[in-house]
Structures are given as C-alpha cells and as structure tokens.
Amino acid sequence: MVDFRKAAARNGPAERPGRARPLSQFESLGGTLVIICAPNVLTPEELGVIRSELQDAAFVDGASTAGWSAREVKKNLQVDINTESQARLRDIVRNAFLRNAMLQASILPSAMTQVMFNRYDVGMQYGRHVDAPVMGGLGSAVRTDVAITIFLSDAKSYVGGDLMVESNGVEYGFKLAAGSAIAYPANSLHHVTPVTQGARHAAIIWVQSQVRDSAKRELLWDLDNAKRQIFGREGKSPTFDAVSKSHANLLRMWADV
C-alpha cells in the first residue's frame, strides 16, 4: 500500500523570518498551511512531449490574466491557450493530476481550472501576491482552495525562479525536479523570485476541494493514510473498519458537493 505521509523528519523553522528553507514531502505549517510535494507527477515521456510543444508555442504577457493589483508585480509569459496543441498539453497535465494518488487523497478535488503554462526568462519574476479566490466565468467558476505548480524545467537549467510560500512571517522556498508538483493553499501570500539565468517553465492549476477547510483536509488525509497502513499490516481487521468508518463519516460530514 502507498504511505502518503512517508517523508523525512520535520525540519525546524528558519533561522529568522523571511529566510527560506526547504520542506519535506509533506508538512503542516502553523497547524493550517499544508504543503504537499508530489514527485514524478508527469512521466518522462509526458514531460518530453510538453517540452517539445512549448518550444514553438506562442507566449503572451502573463499580466493579461492577473487581477488589477497582481498585474503590477506579474512579470512572466504564458502560453496562448487558443491553439489545438495547447488543448492536448492541458489534457496531459490534467490526466497526470487526476491519476496521482497523493494529490487526489490530500486535496480531495471537486473542480479545477484549465491548466496554464508559463515561462520566466532572465529578469522575470512574480512579486508577492495572493491568488484570486474564484476563477472562471458563470457556470464554470472554481473556488481556488489549492494552487498547484508542476515544474517542467530541470532545476539545474535555471538560476532563481524559486516559489516562495509565506506562513507566519517565514518564507518556505521550493524548486522541485522536473515533473514534480507542489500543492499549497491558494490563500497564502507567495511569489516567484527573479530568474537570473536560463528559463523556468511550469504548468499551473487551481483546484476546488470537496472540503474547504485545509485543517479538516489534513485530518482526513491522516486517517486515510492510517487506514491504508492498517490494511497493509492486518487486512480488513476490526481496527481497519473503525478507522475506515471514522474517515468516511467525517468526509460525509464535511464534504461540500
């Protein structure tokens, strides 16, 4: 069985506010800010197809889709979505997200935005901001509970371009391997540091969860993981049934569907 919480021991806080540090595969910050780092969301073959298509893609100013305040600090490029090739690439990323057990169990998605592809060249960055609470139009609106960045460029191919997520005055920095994803609460302040060498490509998704409260999602994930571990050791035992019942009934109580 998959142990969704298998990760290194929790790191201590940064030495001073504002200094970034890496996180383990999963960590809860300040009790409510939950960060998930999922490796190998895209296969090498999928990554190759996306990279090849993006080489000839038409990019536009990323500020065109930002809110009136975020537009002032958004300095990047994003792919024009009105092309047939981009529809294929969006399907690849969407299907990769939907089949990833870690992301599905931890986020409990009920809706998602279209996938967006962006690029940061030398000198580009995205300043400190919070994502729009609702994206999409009438009939397709998505409440943005969780933001997901899937890294497409090899980490060693560019300098800078770290995703920085803030919690209680401390910044946490992320620069993951190509094909890996980070999921974090979209209501957190975050920014992307300036790229000083190379180019940073990524795919972005925003997800609405069945359970709006991130602390409740964390509890459900803990129980789901405990259930899987117990089943792996004991099979369908009375302990498994008790934990499974609690997990199911809490989800039934909290789900907004």
Coordinates of C-alpha atoms in Angstrom, one line a residue:
M1 CA 0.0 0.0 0.0
V2 CA 1.1 3.6 -0.5
D3 CA 2.2 5.5 2.5
F4 CA 1.2 9.1 1.6
R5 CA 2.9 10.5 4.7
K6 CA 6.2 8.8 4.2
A7 CA 8.7 11.7 4.4
A8 CA 11.8 12.9 6.1
A9 CA 11.6 14.1 9.7
R10 CA 10.1 17.6 10.0
N11 CA 12.6 20.4 9.7
G12 CA 12.9 23.2 12.3
P13 CA 11.9 26.8 11.5
A14 CA 14.1 29.1 9.5
E15 CA 16.8 30.9 11.5
R16 CA 15.0 34.3 11.0
P17 CA 11.7 35.5 9.5
G18 CA 12.0 35.9 5.7
R19 CA 14.6 33.3 5.2
A20 CA 13.6 30.4 3.0
R21 CA 14.1 26.7 3.8
P22 CA 13.0 23.5 2.0
L23 CA 10.2 21.3 3.3
S24 CA 9.9 17.6 3.4
Q25 CA 7.4 15.7 1.2
F26 CA 4.5 16.8 3.4
E27 CA 4.3 19.3 6.2
S28 CA 1.8 21.3 8.1
L29 CA 2.9 24.8 8.9
G30 CA 1.3 26.7 11.8
G31 CA -1.3 24.0 12.1
T32 CA -3.2 25.0 8.9
L33 CA -0.9 25.8 6.0
V34 CA -0.4 22.3 4.4
I35 CA 2.2 21.9 1.7
I36 CA 2.4 18.7 -0.5
C37 CA 5.4 17.9 -2.7
A38 CA 4.5 15.1 -5.1
P39 CA 7.3 13.6 -7.2
N40 CA 7.0 12.2 -10.7
V41 CA 3.5 13.5 -11.4
L42 CA 4.5 13.6 -15.1
T43 CA 6.2 10.7 -16.7
P44 CA 9.5 11.3 -18.6
E45 CA 7.6 10.7 -21.9
E46 CA 4.9 13.2 -21.0
L47 CA 7.5 15.7 -19.9
G48 CA 9.3 15.3 -23.3
V49 CA 6.1 15.9 -25.3
I50 CA 5.2 19.0 -23.3
R51 CA 8.7 20.5 -23.6
S52 CA 8.9 19.8 -27.3
E53 CA 5.5 21.5 -27.9
L54 CA 6.4 24.5 -25.7
Q55 CA 9.5 25.3 -27.8
D56 CA 7.3 26.5 -30.7
A57 CA 4.4 27.8 -28.6
A58 CA 3.1 31.3 -28.8
F59 CA 3.6 33.1 -25.5
V60 CA 1.8 36.3 -24.4
D61 CA 2.3 38.7 -21.5
G62 CA 1.3 36.9 -18.3
A63 CA 0.0 40.1 -16.7
S64 CA -3.0 39.9 -19.1
T65 CA -4.7 37.3 -16.8
A66 CA -3.7 38.9 -13.5
G67 CA -6.0 40.9 -11.2
W68 CA -5.6 44.7 -11.1
S69 CA -3.1 44.6 -8.2
A70 CA -1.2 41.4 -9.1
R71 CA -0.8 42.8 -12.6
E72 CA 1.7 45.3 -11.2
V73 CA 4.0 42.6 -10.0
K74 CA 3.5 39.8 -12.5
K75 CA 6.4 39.7 -15.0
N76 CA 6.3 36.5 -16.9
L77 CA 4.9 34.9 -20.1
Q78 CA 2.2 32.4 -20.6
V79 CA 1.0 30.3 -23.5
D80 CA -1.8 31.5 -25.6
I81 CA -4.4 28.8 -24.8
N82 CA -6.4 29.2 -28.1
T83 CA -4.5 26.6 -30.0
E84 CA -5.1 22.9 -30.7
S85 CA -1.7 21.8 -29.4
Q86 CA -2.3 23.5 -26.1
A87 CA -5.5 21.7 -25.6
R88 CA -3.5 18.4 -26.0
L89 CA -0.9 19.6 -23.4
R90 CA -3.6 20.6 -21.0
D91 CA -5.2 17.1 -21.3
I92 CA -1.8 15.5 -20.5
V93 CA -1.3 17.6 -17.3
R94 CA -5.0 17.2 -16.2
N95 CA -4.8 13.4 -16.6
A96 CA -1.5 13.3 -14.7
F97 CA -3.0 15.2 -11.9
L98 CA -6.1 13.0 -11.8
R99 CA -4.2 9.8 -11.6
N100 CA -1.7 10.9 -8.9
A101 CA -2.8 9.2 -5.7
M102 CA -1.0 11.6 -3.3
L103 CA -2.6 14.7 -4.8
Q104 CA -6.1 13.2 -5.0
A105 CA -6.0 11.9 -1.4
S106 CA -4.6 15.1 0.1
I107 CA -6.6 17.7 -1.9
L108 CA -10.0 15.8 -2.5
P109 CA -10.7 17.8 -5.7
S110 CA -14.2 18.6 -6.8
A111 CA -13.4 21.1 -9.7
M112 CA -10.3 22.5 -11.3
T113 CA -9.4 25.3 -13.7
Q114 CA -7.8 24.9 -17.1
V115 CA -4.1 24.2 -17.0
M116 CA -2.0 27.2 -17.7
F117 CA 1.6 27.1 -18.9
N118 CA 4.0 29.9 -18.1
R119 CA 7.7 30.8 -18.6
Y120 CA 10.1 33.0 -16.8
D121 CA 13.0 34.3 -18.8
V122 CA 16.0 36.1 -17.3
G123 CA 14.9 39.1 -15.3
M124 CA 11.3 37.9 -14.9
Q125 CA 9.6 37.3 -11.6
Y126 CA 6.1 37.3 -9.9
G127 CA 6.0 39.6 -6.9
R128 CA 4.3 38.9 -3.6
H129 CA 0.5 38.3 -4.1
V130 CA -2.4 36.1 -3.2
D131 CA -4.4 34.2 -5.9
A132 CA -7.9 35.2 -6.9
P133 CA -10.5 33.5 -4.7
V134 CA -12.7 32.5 -7.6
M135 CA -11.6 31.8 -11.2
G136 CA -13.7 31.2 -14.3
G137 CA -17.0 32.5 -15.5
L138 CA -20.7 31.9 -14.9
G139 CA -21.3 28.2 -15.0
S140 CA -17.5 27.3 -14.8
A141 CA -16.5 29.2 -11.6
V142 CA -13.9 27.4 -9.4
R143 CA -13.2 28.4 -5.8
T144 CA -9.4 28.3 -5.6
D145 CA -8.7 26.4 -2.4
V146 CA -5.4 24.9 -3.6
A147 CA -2.8 26.1 -6.1
I148 CA -0.6 23.5 -7.9
T149 CA 2.7 24.2 -9.7
I150 CA 4.1 21.4 -11.8
F151 CA 7.8 22.0 -12.6
L152 CA 8.7 21.4 -16.3
S153 CA 12.3 22.6 -16.4
D154 CA 15.3 20.8 -14.9
A155 CA 16.1 22.5 -11.7
K156 CA 19.8 22.9 -12.7
S157 CA 18.9 24.5 -16.0
Y158 CA 18.0 27.9 -14.5
V159 CA 19.0 30.1 -11.6
G160 CA 16.5 31.8 -9.4
G161 CA 12.8 31.2 -10.1
D162 CA 12.1 29.7 -6.6
L163 CA 8.5 29.5 -5.5
M164 CA 8.3 31.2 -2.1
V165 CA 5.3 30.5 0.2
E166 CA 4.8 32.5 3.4
S167 CA 3.5 31.3 6.7
N168 CA 3.5 33.3 10.0
G169 CA 6.2 35.6 8.8
V170 CA 8.5 32.8 7.5
E171 CA 9.1 32.0 3.8
Y172 CA 9.5 28.5 2.5
G173 CA 11.3 28.0 -0.8
F174 CA 10.6 25.4 -3.5
K175 CA 12.5 24.4 -6.6
L176 CA 11.5 20.9 -7.5
A177 CA 12.7 18.4 -10.0
A178 CA 11.1 18.4 -13.5
G179 CA 7.8 16.5 -13.5
S180 CA 7.2 17.1 -9.7
A181 CA 4.4 19.2 -8.3
I182 CA 3.8 21.3 -5.2
A183 CA 0.3 21.9 -3.9
Y184 CA -0.3 24.7 -1.4
P185 CA -3.2 26.8 -0.1
A186 CA -4.1 29.5 -2.7
N187 CA -5.0 31.9 0.0
S188 CA -1.3 32.2 1.2
L189 CA 1.0 35.0 0.2
H190 CA 3.6 33.7 -2.3
H191 CA 5.9 34.9 -5.0
V192 CA 8.4 33.7 -7.6
T193 CA 12.0 35.0 -7.3
P194 CA 13.7 36.6 -10.3
V195 CA 15.3 34.3 -12.8
T196 CA 18.9 35.3 -13.3
Q197 CA 20.0 32.5 -15.7
G198 CA 18.2 30.1 -18.1
A199 CA 14.4 29.8 -18.3
R200 CA 11.8 28.4 -15.9
H201 CA 8.8 26.6 -17.4
A202 CA 5.8 25.4 -15.3
A203 CA 2.2 24.2 -15.5
I204 CA -0.3 25.8 -13.1
I205 CA -3.7 24.5 -11.9
W206 CA -6.1 25.8 -9.3
V207 CA -8.4 23.3 -7.5
Q208 CA -11.6 23.5 -5.6
S209 CA -11.7 20.9 -2.8
Q210 CA -14.7 18.9 -1.6
V211 CA -13.5 20.0 1.9
R212 CA -12.9 23.8 2.0
D213 CA -11.0 23.8 5.4
S214 CA -7.4 22.8 5.0
A215 CA -7.1 21.6 8.6
K216 CA -10.0 19.3 8.0
R217 CA -8.4 18.0 4.8
E218 CA -5.2 17.3 6.8
L219 CA -7.2 15.2 9.3
L220 CA -8.9 13.3 6.6
W221 CA -5.5 12.6 4.9
D222 CA -4.0 11.4 8.2
L223 CA -7.0 9.0 8.6
D224 CA -6.8 7.8 5.0
N225 CA -3.1 7.1 5.4
A226 CA -3.6 5.3 8.7
K227 CA -6.4 3.2 7.1
R228 CA -4.0 2.1 4.3
Q229 CA -1.2 1.3 6.7
I230 CA -3.5 -0.8 8.9
F231 CA -4.9 -2.7 5.9
G232 CA -1.3 -3.3 4.7
R233 CA -0.4 -4.9 8.1
E234 CA -3.7 -6.6 9.1
G235 CA -6.1 -6.7 6.2
K236 CA -9.7 -5.9 6.9
S237 CA -9.4 -6.1 10.6
P238 CA -11.8 -4.5 13.3
T239 CA -9.2 -1.7 13.7
F240 CA -9.3 -1.0 10.0
D241 CA -13.1 -1.0 10.0
A242 CA -13.2 1.5 12.9
V243 CA -10.7 3.9 11.2
S244 CA -12.4 3.5 7.9
K245 CA -15.8 4.3 9.4
S246 CA -14.4 7.5 11.0
H247 CA -12.8 8.6 7.8
A248 CA -15.9 8.0 5.7
N249 CA -18.3 9.7 8.2
L250 CA -16.0 12.8 8.7
L251 CA -15.8 13.2 4.9
R252 CA -19.6 12.8 4.7
M253 CA -20.0 15.4 7.4
W254 CA -17.6 18.0 5.9
A255 CA -17.9 17.4 2.1
D256 CA -19.4 20.3 0.1
V257 CA -20.7 18.7 -3.1

